[in-house]
PDB file of C-alpha atoms in Angstrom:
ATOM      1  CA  MET A   1      17.370 -47.015 -74.274  1.00 66.00           C
ATOM      2  CA  THR A   2      14.757 -49.865 -74.617  1.00 78.00           C
ATOM      3  CA  LYS A   3      11.519 -49.072 -73.025  1.00 90.00           C
ATOM      4  CA  PRO A   4       9.880 -51.648 -70.752  1.00 93.00           C
ATOM      5  CA  LYS A   5       7.341 -54.150 -71.935  1.00 98.00           C
ATOM      6  CA  ILE A   6       3.872 -53.783 -70.789  1.00 98.00           C
ATOM      7  CA  LEU A   7       1.109 -56.057 -70.566  1.00 98.00           C
ATOM      8  CA  ILE A   8      -2.652 -54.903 -71.379  1.00 98.00           C
ATOM      9  CA  THR A   9      -5.805 -56.437 -70.674  1.00 98.00           C
ATOM     10  CA  GLY A  10      -8.559 -56.069 -72.861  1.00 97.00           C
ATOM     11  CA  GLY A  11      -6.261 -54.484 -75.098  1.00 97.00           C
ATOM     12  CA  CYS A  12      -8.402 -54.977 -78.230  1.00 95.00           C
ATOM     13  CA  GLY A  13     -11.156 -53.196 -76.547  1.00 94.00           C
ATOM     14  CA  TYR A  14     -12.255 -49.345 -76.912  1.00 94.00           C
ATOM     15  CA  ILE A  15      -9.696 -47.776 -74.561  1.00 96.00           C
ATOM     16  CA  GLY A  16      -7.570 -50.237 -74.327  1.00 97.00           C
ATOM     17  CA  SER A  17      -6.869 -50.253 -78.078  1.00 97.00           C
ATOM     18  CA  HIS A  18      -6.000 -46.417 -78.047  1.00 98.00           C
ATOM     19  CA  VAL A  19      -3.721 -46.778 -74.994  1.00 98.00           C
ATOM     20  CA  ALA A  20      -1.825 -49.723 -76.882  1.00 98.00           C
ATOM     21  CA  LYS A  21      -1.213 -47.506 -79.937  1.00 98.00           C
ATOM     22  CA  LEU A  22      -0.308 -44.551 -77.777  1.00 98.00           C
ATOM     23  CA  LEU A  23       2.384 -46.782 -75.703  1.00 98.00           C
ATOM     24  CA  THR A  24       3.765 -48.224 -78.970  1.00 97.00           C
ATOM     25  CA  LYS A  25       4.030 -44.960 -80.586  1.00 97.00           C
ATOM     26  CA  LYS A  26       6.297 -43.975 -77.332  1.00 97.00           C
ATOM     27  CA  GLY A  27       8.657 -47.130 -77.957  1.00 96.00           C
ATOM     28  CA  TYR A  28       6.921 -49.380 -75.494  1.00 97.00           C
ATOM     29  CA  GLN A  29       6.812 -52.975 -76.214  1.00 97.00           C
ATOM     30  CA  VAL A  30       3.237 -54.069 -75.897  1.00 98.00           C
ATOM     31  CA  VAL A  31       1.600 -57.730 -75.048  1.00 98.00           C
ATOM     32  CA  ILE A  32      -2.113 -58.158 -74.967  1.00 98.00           C
ATOM     33  CA  ILE A  33      -4.616 -60.295 -73.344  1.00 98.00           C
ATOM     34  CA  ASP A  34      -7.982 -60.315 -74.893  1.00 96.00           C
ATOM     35  CA  ASN A  35     -10.774 -62.731 -75.596  1.00 95.00           C
ATOM     36  CA  LEU A  36     -12.302 -60.579 -78.026  1.00 90.00           C
ATOM     37  CA  SER A  37     -15.815 -60.973 -76.561  1.00 86.00           C
ATOM     38  CA  ALA A  38     -16.425 -57.112 -76.514  1.00 79.00           C
ATOM     39  CA  THR A  39     -15.220 -56.324 -80.249  1.00 79.00           C
ATOM     40  CA  GLY A  40     -14.297 -59.636 -82.194  1.00 78.00           C
ATOM     41  CA  LYS A  41     -11.192 -57.910 -83.834  1.00 85.00           C
ATOM     42  CA  LYS A  42      -7.684 -57.983 -83.076  1.00 90.00           C
ATOM     43  CA  ILE A  43      -5.824 -54.339 -83.444  1.00 93.00           C
ATOM     44  CA  PRO A  44      -2.484 -53.856 -85.153  1.00 94.00           C
ATOM     45  CA  TYR A  45      -0.438 -53.059 -82.312  1.00 96.00           C
ATOM     46  CA  GLY A  46       1.252 -55.564 -79.839  1.00 95.00           C
ATOM     47  CA  LYS A  47       1.413 -59.345 -79.556  1.00 97.00           C
ATOM     48  CA  ILE A  48      -2.239 -60.605 -78.724  1.00 97.00           C
ATOM     49  CA  TYR A  49      -2.760 -63.673 -76.871  1.00 97.00           C
ATOM     50  CA  PRO A  50      -6.444 -64.233 -77.142  1.00 96.00           C
ATOM     51  CA  ILE A  51      -7.225 -65.901 -74.065  1.00 95.00           C
ATOM     52  CA  ASP A  52      -9.664 -65.164 -70.972  1.00 96.00           C
ATOM     53  CA  LEU A  53      -8.535 -63.888 -67.506  1.00 97.00           C
ATOM     54  CA  SER A  54     -10.645 -67.044 -65.852  1.00 97.00           C
ATOM     55  CA  GLU A  55      -7.543 -69.045 -67.052  1.00 97.00           C
ATOM     56  CA  GLU A  56      -4.792 -68.306 -64.293  1.00 97.00           C
ATOM     57  CA  LYS A  57      -2.892 -71.003 -65.490  1.00 97.00           C
ATOM     58  CA  GLU A  58      -2.691 -69.298 -68.951  1.00 98.00           C
ATOM     59  CA  ILE A  59      -2.408 -65.829 -67.594  1.00 98.00           C
ATOM     60  CA  ILE A  60       0.800 -67.222 -65.866  1.00 98.00           C
ATOM     61  CA  LYS A  61       2.152 -68.594 -68.724  1.00 98.00           C
ATOM     62  CA  VAL A  62       2.183 -65.025 -70.871  1.00 98.00           C
ATOM     63  CA  LEU A  63       3.597 -63.424 -67.655  1.00 98.00           C
ATOM     64  CA  LYS A  64       6.588 -65.745 -67.769  1.00 98.00           C
ATOM     65  CA  GLU A  65       7.126 -66.025 -71.091  1.00 98.00           C
ATOM     66  CA  GLU A  66       6.657 -62.100 -71.832  1.00 98.00           C
ATOM     67  CA  LYS A  67       7.955 -60.851 -68.721  1.00 97.00           C
ATOM     68  CA  PRO A  68       6.502 -57.590 -68.678  1.00 98.00           C
ATOM     69  CA  GLU A  69       7.621 -54.833 -66.516  1.00 98.00           C
ATOM     70  CA  ALA A  70       3.945 -53.903 -65.388  1.00 98.00           C
ATOM     71  CA  VAL A  71       0.087 -54.609 -66.249  1.00 98.00           C
ATOM     72  CA  MET A  72      -2.331 -52.335 -67.354  1.00 98.00           C
ATOM     73  CA  HIS A  73      -5.909 -53.780 -66.806  1.00 98.00           C
ATOM     74  CA  PHE A  74      -9.029 -52.906 -68.865  1.00 98.00           C
ATOM     75  CA  ALA A  75     -10.736 -56.242 -69.580  1.00 97.00           C
ATOM     76  CA  ALA A  76     -14.128 -55.908 -67.618  1.00 96.00           C
ATOM     77  CA  SER A  77     -18.063 -55.979 -68.132  1.00 94.00           C
ATOM     78  CA  ILE A  78     -19.241 -52.280 -68.033  1.00 92.00           C
ATOM     79  CA  VAL A  79     -22.879 -52.347 -68.914  1.00 89.00           C
ATOM     80  CA  VAL A  80     -24.529 -50.705 -65.821  1.00 86.00           C
ATOM     81  CA  PRO A  81     -27.985 -51.322 -66.556  1.00 85.00           C
ATOM     82  CA  GLU A  82     -26.741 -54.973 -67.364  1.00 91.00           C
ATOM     83  CA  SER A  83     -24.997 -55.131 -64.318  1.00 93.00           C
ATOM     84  CA  VAL A  84     -28.361 -54.315 -62.516  1.00 90.00           C
ATOM     85  CA  ALA A  85     -30.268 -57.315 -64.260  1.00 93.00           C
ATOM     86  CA  TYR A  86     -27.064 -59.846 -64.083  1.00 97.00           C
ATOM     87  CA  PRO A  87     -24.852 -59.049 -60.835  1.00 97.00           C
ATOM     88  CA  LEU A  88     -23.041 -62.544 -61.043  1.00 98.00           C
ATOM     89  CA  LYS A  89     -21.854 -61.832 -64.339  1.00 98.00           C
ATOM     90  CA  TYR A  90     -20.166 -58.819 -63.304  1.00 98.00           C
ATOM     91  CA  TYR A  91     -18.655 -60.001 -59.767  1.00 98.00           C
ATOM     92  CA  ARG A  92     -17.583 -62.929 -61.633  1.00 98.00           C
ATOM     93  CA  ASN A  93     -16.065 -61.258 -64.376  1.00 97.00           C
ATOM     94  CA  ASN A  94     -14.516 -57.976 -63.015  1.00 98.00           C
ATOM     95  CA  VAL A  95     -13.793 -59.258 -59.266  1.00 98.00           C
ATOM     96  CA  GLU A  96     -13.156 -62.582 -59.811  1.00 98.00           C
ATOM     97  CA  ASN A  97     -10.898 -62.269 -62.637  1.00 98.00           C
ATOM     98  CA  THR A  98      -8.934 -59.688 -61.771  1.00 98.00           C
ATOM     99  CA  LEU A  99      -8.121 -61.757 -58.259  1.00 98.00           C
ATOM    100  CA  LYS A 100      -6.768 -64.555 -60.677  1.00 98.00           C
ATOM    101  CA  LEU A 101      -4.947 -61.397 -62.764  1.00 98.00           C
ATOM    102  CA  LEU A 102      -3.681 -60.031 -59.402  1.00 98.00           C
ATOM    103  CA  SER A 103      -2.601 -63.530 -58.380  1.00 98.00           C
ATOM    104  CA  ALA A 104      -0.577 -64.372 -61.309  1.00 98.00           C
ATOM    105  CA  MET A 105       1.182 -61.381 -61.132  1.00 98.00           C
ATOM    106  CA  GLU A 106       2.201 -62.194 -57.410  1.00 97.00           C
ATOM    107  CA  LYS A 107       3.446 -65.568 -58.571  1.00 97.00           C
ATOM    108  CA  VAL A 108       5.532 -64.196 -61.044  1.00 97.00           C
ATOM    109  CA  GLY A 109       6.793 -60.976 -59.376  1.00 97.00           C
ATOM    110  CA  ILE A 110       5.267 -58.306 -61.363  1.00 98.00           C
ATOM    111  CA  ARG A 111       4.445 -55.412 -58.543  1.00 97.00           C
ATOM    112  CA  LYS A 112       3.361 -52.147 -61.185  1.00 98.00           C
ATOM    113  CA  PHE A 113      -0.052 -51.876 -61.958  1.00 98.00           C
ATOM    114  CA  VAL A 114      -2.642 -49.282 -63.550  1.00 98.00           C
ATOM    115  CA  PHE A 115      -6.290 -49.943 -63.029  1.00 98.00           C
ATOM    116  CA  SER A 116      -9.377 -48.909 -65.164  1.00 98.00           C
ATOM    117  CA  SER A 117     -11.740 -47.635 -62.533  1.00 98.00           C
ATOM    118  CA  SER A 118     -14.640 -45.840 -62.877  1.00 97.00           C
ATOM    119  CA  ALA A 119     -16.641 -42.795 -61.524  1.00 96.00           C
ATOM    120  CA  ALA A 120     -19.316 -45.283 -61.116  1.00 94.00           C
ATOM    121  CA  VAL A 121     -17.659 -45.757 -57.466  1.00 97.00           C
ATOM    122  CA  TYR A 122     -18.991 -42.423 -56.404  1.00 96.00           C
ATOM    123  CA  GLY A 123     -22.788 -43.166 -56.528  1.00 93.00           C
ATOM    124  CA  ILE A 124     -24.807 -40.287 -56.196  1.00 91.00           C
ATOM    125  CA  PRO A 125     -22.088 -37.853 -54.681  1.00 93.00           C
ATOM    126  CA  ASP A 126     -22.611 -35.004 -52.143  1.00 91.00           C
ATOM    127  CA  THR A 127     -19.887 -33.058 -53.773  1.00 93.00           C
ATOM    128  CA  VAL A 128     -19.789 -31.885 -57.504  1.00 94.00           C
ATOM    129  CA  PRO A 129     -17.386 -31.694 -58.791  1.00 97.00           C
ATOM    130  CA  VAL A 130     -16.548 -34.929 -56.904  1.00 98.00           C
ATOM    131  CA  PRO A 131     -13.058 -35.155 -55.566  1.00 98.00           C
ATOM    132  CA  GLU A 132     -10.822 -38.464 -55.165  1.00 98.00           C
ATOM    133  CA  GLU A 133     -11.391 -38.192 -51.166  1.00 98.00           C
ATOM    134  CA  ALA A 134     -15.285 -38.691 -51.635  1.00 98.00           C
ATOM    135  CA  PRO A 135     -17.009 -41.475 -49.963  1.00 97.00           C
ATOM    136  CA  LEU A 136     -17.377 -44.416 -52.203  1.00 97.00           C
ATOM    137  CA  ASN A 137     -21.370 -45.435 -52.363  1.00 96.00           C
ATOM    138  CA  PRO A 138     -22.154 -47.271 -55.654  1.00 95.00           C
ATOM    139  CA  ILE A 139     -25.499 -47.599 -56.285  1.00 92.00           C
ATOM    140  CA  ASN A 140     -25.239 -50.570 -59.321  1.00 92.00           C
ATOM    141  CA  PRO A 141     -23.077 -53.859 -59.253  1.00 95.00           C
ATOM    142  CA  TYR A 142     -20.786 -52.615 -61.798  1.00 95.00           C
ATOM    143  CA  GLY A 143     -19.759 -49.476 -59.621  1.00 95.00           C
ATOM    144  CA  ARG A 144     -19.529 -51.764 -56.663  1.00 98.00           C
ATOM    145  CA  THR A 145     -17.270 -54.585 -58.731  1.00 98.00           C
ATOM    146  CA  LYS A 146     -14.779 -51.312 -59.169  1.00 98.00           C
ATOM    147  CA  ALA A 147     -14.898 -50.323 -55.672  1.00 98.00           C
ATOM    148  CA  MET A 148     -14.180 -53.622 -54.591  1.00 98.00           C
ATOM    149  CA  ILE A 149     -11.298 -53.854 -56.645  1.00 98.00           C
ATOM    150  CA  GLU A 150      -9.967 -50.578 -55.464  1.00 98.00           C
ATOM    151  CA  GLU A 151     -10.213 -51.904 -52.045  1.00 98.00           C
ATOM    152  CA  ILE A 152      -7.959 -54.865 -52.741  1.00 98.00           C
ATOM    153  CA  LEU A 153      -5.720 -53.006 -54.566  1.00 98.00           C
ATOM    154  CA  LYS A 154      -5.280 -50.748 -51.479  1.00 98.00           C
ATOM    155  CA  ASP A 155      -4.737 -53.634 -49.202  1.00 98.00           C
ATOM    156  CA  LEU A 156      -2.490 -55.161 -51.350  1.00 98.00           C
ATOM    157  CA  SER A 157      -0.385 -51.876 -51.623  1.00 98.00           C
ATOM    158  CA  GLU A 158      -0.203 -51.632 -47.974  1.00 98.00           C
ATOM    159  CA  ALA A 159       1.296 -55.605 -47.893  1.00 97.00           C
ATOM    160  CA  GLY A 160       3.944 -54.113 -49.829  1.00 96.00           C
ATOM    161  CA  SER A 161       3.408 -56.559 -52.607  1.00 94.00           C
ATOM    162  CA  LEU A 162       1.768 -54.075 -55.585  1.00 97.00           C
ATOM    163  CA  ASP A 163       2.318 -50.738 -56.581  1.00 98.00           C
ATOM    164  CA  TYR A 164      -1.043 -49.398 -58.546  1.00 98.00           C
ATOM    165  CA  ILE A 165      -2.595 -46.232 -59.947  1.00 98.00           C
ATOM    166  CA  ALA A 166      -6.581 -46.628 -60.115  1.00 98.00           C
ATOM    167  CA  LEU A 167      -7.929 -44.120 -62.736  1.00 98.00           C
ATOM    168  CA  ARG A 168     -11.334 -43.416 -62.313  1.00 98.00           C
ATOM    169  CA  TYR A 169     -12.570 -42.663 -65.586  1.00 96.00           C
ATOM    170  CA  PHE A 170     -16.067 -40.397 -65.949  1.00 96.00           C
ATOM    171  CA  ASN A 171     -17.674 -40.569 -69.493  1.00 95.00           C
ATOM    172  CA  VAL A 172     -15.257 -41.791 -72.286  1.00 96.00           C
ATOM    173  CA  ALA A 173     -16.112 -40.826 -75.853  1.00 97.00           C
ATOM    174  CA  GLY A 174     -14.663 -39.842 -79.011  1.00 97.00           C
ATOM    175  CA  ALA A 175     -11.975 -41.639 -81.323  1.00 97.00           C
ATOM    176  CA  ASP A 176      -8.302 -41.906 -82.693  1.00 97.00           C
ATOM    177  CA  PRO A 177      -8.150 -38.576 -84.298  1.00 97.00           C
ATOM    178  CA  GLU A 178      -5.793 -40.448 -86.971  1.00 96.00           C
ATOM    179  CA  GLY A 179      -8.989 -42.476 -87.913  1.00 94.00           C
ATOM    180  CA  GLU A 180      -7.235 -45.882 -86.909  1.00 96.00           C
ATOM    181  CA  LEU A 181      -9.362 -46.964 -83.835  1.00 95.00           C
ATOM    182  CA  GLY A 182     -12.255 -46.220 -82.274  1.00 94.00           C
ATOM    183  CA  PRO A 183     -15.017 -47.627 -80.272  1.00 89.00           C
ATOM    184  CA  ALA A 184     -15.724 -50.950 -81.123  1.00 76.00           C
ATOM    185  CA  TYR A 185     -18.397 -52.247 -78.960  1.00 67.00           C
ATOM    186  CA  ASN A 186     -20.813 -55.206 -80.427  1.00 63.00           C
ATOM    187  CA  GLN A 187     -23.884 -53.561 -78.558  1.00 71.00           C
ATOM    188  CA  PRO A 188     -22.987 -49.972 -77.944  1.00 76.00           C
ATOM    189  CA  THR A 189     -24.927 -48.669 -75.102  1.00 80.00           C
ATOM    190  CA  HIS A 190     -22.948 -45.183 -74.618  1.00 89.00           C
ATOM    191  CA  LEU A 191     -24.897 -41.935 -75.525  1.00 94.00           C
ATOM    192  CA  ILE A 192     -23.034 -40.729 -77.752  1.00 96.00           C
ATOM    193  CA  ILE A 193     -22.225 -43.760 -79.788  1.00 95.00           C
ATOM    194  CA  ARG A 194     -26.060 -44.565 -79.692  1.00 95.00           C
ATOM    195  CA  ALA A 195     -26.881 -40.935 -80.709  1.00 97.00           C
ATOM    196  CA  LEU A 196     -24.455 -41.207 -83.719  1.00 96.00           C
ATOM    197  CA  LYS A 197     -25.921 -44.622 -84.967  1.00 95.00           C
ATOM    198  CA  THR A 198     -29.140 -42.890 -84.705  1.00 96.00           C
ATOM    199  CA  ALA A 199     -28.091 -40.119 -87.024  1.00 97.00           C
ATOM    200  CA  LYS A 200     -26.877 -42.925 -89.679  1.00 96.00           C
ATOM    201  CA  ARG A 201     -30.370 -44.823 -89.108  1.00 96.00           C
ATOM    202  CA  GLU A 202     -29.245 -47.564 -87.832  1.00 94.00           C
ATOM    203  CA  TYR A 203     -31.801 -47.309 -84.828  1.00 95.00           C
ATOM    204  CA  PRO A 204     -34.854 -45.802 -85.297  1.00 97.00           C
ATOM    205  CA  TYR A 205     -34.787 -43.208 -82.562  1.00 97.00           C
ATOM    206  CA  LEU A 206     -32.758 -42.401 -79.569  1.00 97.00           C
ATOM    207  CA  GLU A 207     -34.104 -42.988 -76.302  1.00 96.00           C
ATOM    208  CA  ILE A 208     -33.396 -40.649 -73.256  1.00 97.00           C
ATOM    209  CA  TYR A 209     -33.877 -42.530 -70.088  1.00 96.00           C
ATOM    210  CA  GLY A 210     -35.424 -39.803 -67.777  1.00 96.00           C
ATOM    211  CA  THR A 211     -36.349 -36.118 -67.822  1.00 97.00           C
ATOM    212  CA  ASP A 212     -37.325 -35.731 -64.444  1.00 96.00           C
ATOM    213  CA  TYR A 213     -33.868 -35.523 -62.827  1.00 96.00           C
ATOM    214  CA  PRO A 214     -32.698 -32.379 -60.661  1.00 94.00           C
ATOM    215  CA  THR A 215     -30.715 -30.792 -63.104  1.00 95.00           C
ATOM    216  CA  SER A 216     -31.355 -27.849 -65.619  1.00 95.00           C
ATOM    217  CA  ASP A 217     -33.123 -29.438 -68.145  1.00 97.00           C
ATOM    218  CA  GLY A 218     -34.109 -32.570 -66.215  1.00 97.00           C
ATOM    219  CA  THR A 219     -31.790 -35.157 -67.889  1.00 98.00           C
ATOM    220  CA  CYS A 220     -28.784 -36.677 -66.402  1.00 96.00           C
ATOM    221  CA  ILE A 221     -25.165 -34.494 -66.482  1.00 97.00           C
ATOM    222  CA  ARG A 222     -22.048 -36.316 -67.357  1.00 97.00           C
ATOM    223  CA  ASP A 223     -18.521 -35.354 -67.783  1.00 98.00           C
ATOM    224  CA  TYR A 224     -17.021 -36.525 -70.987  1.00 98.00           C
ATOM    225  CA  ILE A 225     -13.444 -37.552 -71.466  1.00 98.00           C
ATOM    226  CA  HIS A 226     -11.818 -37.955 -75.068  1.00 98.00           C
ATOM    227  CA  VAL A 227     -10.388 -41.518 -75.510  1.00 98.00           C
ATOM    228  CA  MET A 228      -7.097 -40.045 -76.372  1.00 98.00           C
ATOM    229  CA  ASP A 229      -6.589 -37.658 -73.461  1.00 98.00           C
ATOM    230  CA  LEU A 230      -7.757 -40.558 -71.115  1.00 98.00           C
ATOM    231  CA  ALA A 231      -4.991 -42.856 -73.247  1.00 98.00           C
ATOM    232  CA  LYS A 232      -2.520 -39.963 -72.206  1.00 98.00           C
ATOM    233  CA  ALA A 233      -3.208 -40.104 -68.816  1.00 98.00           C
ATOM    234  CA  HIS A 234      -2.310 -43.901 -68.698  1.00 98.00           C
ATOM    235  CA  LEU A 235       0.966 -43.379 -70.218  1.00 98.00           C
ATOM    236  CA  LEU A 236       1.546 -40.587 -67.495  1.00 98.00           C
ATOM    237  CA  ALA A 237       0.585 -43.226 -64.625  1.00 98.00           C
ATOM    238  CA  LEU A 238       2.672 -45.789 -66.018  1.00 98.00           C
ATOM    239  CA  GLU A 239       5.526 -43.289 -66.307  1.00 97.00           C
ATOM    240  CA  TYR A 240       4.866 -42.532 -62.519  1.00 98.00           C
ATOM    241  CA  LEU A 241       5.111 -46.076 -61.385  1.00 97.00           C
ATOM    242  CA  MET A 242       7.890 -47.040 -63.177  1.00 96.00           C
ATOM    243  CA  SER A 243       9.587 -43.957 -61.433  1.00 96.00           C
ATOM    244  CA  ASN A 244       8.776 -45.671 -58.163  1.00 93.00           C
ATOM    245  CA  GLY A 245       5.934 -43.403 -57.551  1.00 94.00           C
ATOM    246  CA  LYS A 246       3.392 -44.456 -54.562  1.00 96.00           C
ATOM    247  CA  SER A 247       0.013 -45.987 -54.999  1.00 98.00           C
ATOM    248  CA  LEU A 248      -2.661 -43.223 -55.812  1.00 97.00           C
ATOM    249  CA  VAL A 249      -6.388 -43.084 -56.993  1.00 98.00           C
ATOM    250  CA  LEU A 250      -7.067 -40.224 -59.697  1.00 98.00           C
ATOM    251  CA  ASN A 251     -10.060 -38.802 -61.170  1.00 98.00           C
ATOM    252  CA  CYS A 252     -10.198 -38.744 -65.430  1.00 98.00           C
ATOM    253  CA  GLY A 253     -12.317 -36.007 -66.437  1.00 98.00           C
ATOM    254  CA  TYR A 254     -12.270 -32.446 -67.398  1.00 98.00           C
ATOM    255  CA  GLY A 255     -14.421 -31.040 -64.792  1.00 97.00           C
ATOM    256  CA  ILE A 256     -17.091 -30.051 -67.333  1.00 97.00           C
ATOM    257  CA  GLY A 257     -20.713 -31.393 -67.251  1.00 97.00           C
ATOM    258  CA  PHE A 258     -22.973 -31.688 -70.301  1.00 98.00           C
ATOM    259  CA  SER A 259     -26.941 -32.801 -70.001  1.00 98.00           C
ATOM    260  CA  VAL A 260     -28.070 -35.714 -72.316  1.00 98.00           C
ATOM    261  CA  LYS A 261     -30.129 -33.257 -74.218  1.00 98.00           C
ATOM    262  CA  GLU A 262     -27.180 -30.901 -74.764  1.00 98.00           C
ATOM    263  CA  VAL A 263     -25.060 -34.037 -76.231  1.00 98.00           C
ATOM    264  CA  VAL A 264     -28.032 -35.071 -78.420  1.00 98.00           C
ATOM    265  CA  LYS A 265     -28.191 -31.058 -79.814  1.00 98.00           C
ATOM    266  CA  THR A 266     -24.375 -31.418 -80.530  1.00 98.00           C
ATOM    267  CA  VAL A 267     -24.732 -34.750 -82.102  1.00 98.00           C
ATOM    268  CA  LYS A 268     -27.272 -33.079 -84.380  1.00 98.00           C
ATOM    269  CA  LYS A 269     -25.039 -29.736 -84.983  1.00 98.00           C
ATOM    270  CA  VAL A 270     -21.970 -31.592 -85.703  1.00 98.00           C
ATOM    271  CA  THR A 271     -23.418 -34.338 -88.161  1.00 98.00           C
ATOM    272  CA  ASN A 272     -26.020 -31.848 -89.551  1.00 98.00           C
ATOM    273  CA  ILE A 273     -28.451 -34.559 -89.218  1.00 98.00           C
ATOM    274  CA  ASP A 274     -31.847 -34.322 -87.237  1.00 98.00           C
ATOM    275  CA  PHE A 275     -33.523 -37.691 -85.700  1.00 97.00           C
ATOM    276  CA  LYS A 276     -35.964 -38.769 -83.470  1.00 97.00           C
ATOM    277  CA  VAL A 277     -35.579 -38.677 -79.577  1.00 98.00           C
ATOM    278  CA  VAL A 278     -38.055 -40.661 -77.570  1.00 98.00           C
ATOM    279  CA  GLU A 279     -38.008 -39.456 -73.790  1.00 97.00           C
ATOM    280  CA  THR A 280     -38.746 -42.541 -71.416  1.00 96.00           C
ATOM    281  CA  GLU A 281     -38.455 -44.019 -67.926  1.00 95.00           C
ATOM    282  CA  ARG A 282     -35.283 -43.458 -65.785  1.00 92.00           C
ATOM    283  CA  ARG A 283     -32.891 -46.406 -65.831  1.00 84.00           C
ATOM    284  CA  PRO A 284     -31.806 -48.176 -62.773  1.00 77.00           C
ATOM    285  CA  GLY A 285     -28.368 -47.184 -61.345  1.00 72.00           C
ATOM    286  CA  ASP A 286     -27.902 -43.882 -63.409  1.00 83.00           C
ATOM    287  CA  PRO A 287     -26.715 -40.676 -60.960  1.00 85.00           C
ATOM    288  CA  PRO A 288     -28.089 -37.098 -61.542  1.00 91.00           C
ATOM    289  CA  VAL A 289     -24.995 -35.507 -61.988  1.00 93.00           C
ATOM    290  CA  LEU A 290     -21.119 -37.044 -62.102  1.00 94.00           C
ATOM    291  CA  ILE A 291     -18.680 -34.305 -62.971  1.00 98.00           C
ATOM    292  CA  ALA A 292     -14.681 -34.774 -61.961  1.00 98.00           C
ATOM    293  CA  ASP A 293     -12.566 -32.729 -59.914  1.00 98.00           C
ATOM    294  CA  ASN A 294      -9.307 -32.954 -61.454  1.00 98.00           C
ATOM    295  CA  LYS A 295      -6.919 -31.095 -59.577  1.00 98.00           C
ATOM    296  CA  LYS A 296      -5.204 -34.022 -58.467  1.00 98.00           C
ATOM    297  CA  ILE A 297      -4.197 -35.687 -61.813  1.00 98.00           C
ATOM    298  CA  LYS A 298      -3.454 -32.341 -63.039  1.00 98.00           C
ATOM    299  CA  THR A 299      -0.871 -31.415 -60.127  1.00 98.00           C
ATOM    300  CA  ILE A 300       0.536 -34.790 -59.776  1.00 98.00           C
ATOM    301  CA  LEU A 301       0.720 -36.461 -63.442  1.00 98.00           C
ATOM    302  CA  SER A 302       0.860 -32.869 -64.929  1.00 98.00           C
ATOM    303  CA  TRP A 303      -1.781 -34.111 -67.144  1.00 98.00           C
ATOM    304  CA  GLU A 304      -3.168 -31.547 -69.623  1.00 97.00           C
ATOM    305  CA  PRO A 305      -5.820 -32.487 -71.804  1.00 97.00           C
ATOM    306  CA  GLU A 306      -5.752 -31.679 -75.724  1.00 97.00           C
ATOM    307  CA  PHE A 307      -9.472 -32.335 -76.960  1.00 98.00           C
ATOM    308  CA  GLN A 308     -11.371 -30.844 -74.317  1.00 95.00           C
ATOM    309  CA  SER A 309     -14.230 -29.537 -76.536  1.00 97.00           C
ATOM    310  CA  LEU A 310     -17.405 -31.785 -76.743  1.00 98.00           C
ATOM    311  CA  GLU A 311     -17.773 -30.857 -80.451  1.00 98.00           C
ATOM    312  CA  THR A 312     -14.387 -32.347 -81.114  1.00 98.00           C
ATOM    313  CA  ILE A 313     -15.106 -35.181 -79.267  1.00 98.00           C
ATOM    314  CA  ILE A 314     -18.238 -35.832 -81.038  1.00 98.00           C
ATOM    315  CA  LYS A 315     -16.809 -35.068 -84.713  1.00 98.00           C
ATOM    316  CA  HIS A 316     -13.902 -37.625 -83.998  1.00 98.00           C
ATOM    317  CA  ALA A 317     -16.368 -40.346 -83.050  1.00 97.00           C
ATOM    318  CA  TRP A 318     -18.546 -39.092 -85.941  1.00 97.00           C
ATOM    319  CA  ASP A 319     -15.525 -39.700 -88.533  1.00 97.00           C
ATOM    320  CA  TRP A 320     -14.916 -42.904 -87.047  1.00 96.00           C
ATOM    321  CA  GLU A 321     -18.619 -43.966 -87.387  1.00 94.00           C
ATOM    322  CA  GLN A 322     -18.733 -42.877 -91.183  1.00 93.00           C
ATOM    323  CA  LYS A 323     -16.088 -45.609 -91.954  1.00 90.00           C
ATOM    324  CA  PHE A 324     -18.717 -48.325 -91.372  1.00 85.00           C
TER     325      PHE A 324
END
């Protein structure tokens, strides 16, 4: 039996590319829309249309030509400090362009949608690990754009025009264990990638932003999830929707937190390289602790992670970094 065709926006980016590979391996036909702004590179999976989501007429053309049965939406601007400095860029790219994508889907009659959301919607949660039912109180424009889109999706679902799953990612890291794909940002801001590039001497030192948080060692604590476990969550979410599952919001994390200093220590251990670390002021928009309550995704989608060890996550990312 032929599996359905799936459209992936941002499919040449970090997470989208891993999902595109997994879906292709599972027998799905993959079509990608990506303006290549994040990576500048195409991937060897799927049919790629190098267009921007601001071009609604072009999106409609692709949807009519390819006739996908579902859309997985990854394309977005994602850097928290940048969102604080340039909020309009984030509202335009993340909210306005998503509206254009949803409008195009409605015009063509596609109603299955998997959305790349974020734990940033929670802001500084009162409960840790944070459940999906926690109030949404984002503390930066990036998080607000994701929360706005979730509200739009909820309204569309209640109007009967869309079935969706919004996956709230915690901190995504690691790389394809087969070494084919990995983080490919032009200007990486994520801690593990920055630390590995510092180990490679691409940067003179690694900055730690804030050591006065109310945590055990004063640095922020995050829940790191391997990109392939996240890709698997997308596959399960897609299969759930295609089996007429109801609209859902699900956390994607392990329920385990590591501080910035613990991550740096593990990077030094995995690479066997010491490097300079500079402690500096807090960045705007960083909550002290973000850890997922993941009971819901495990129960509803039967999701079981394979790469839960922080050392494994960092080793796969290091293997990838050493290719360049």
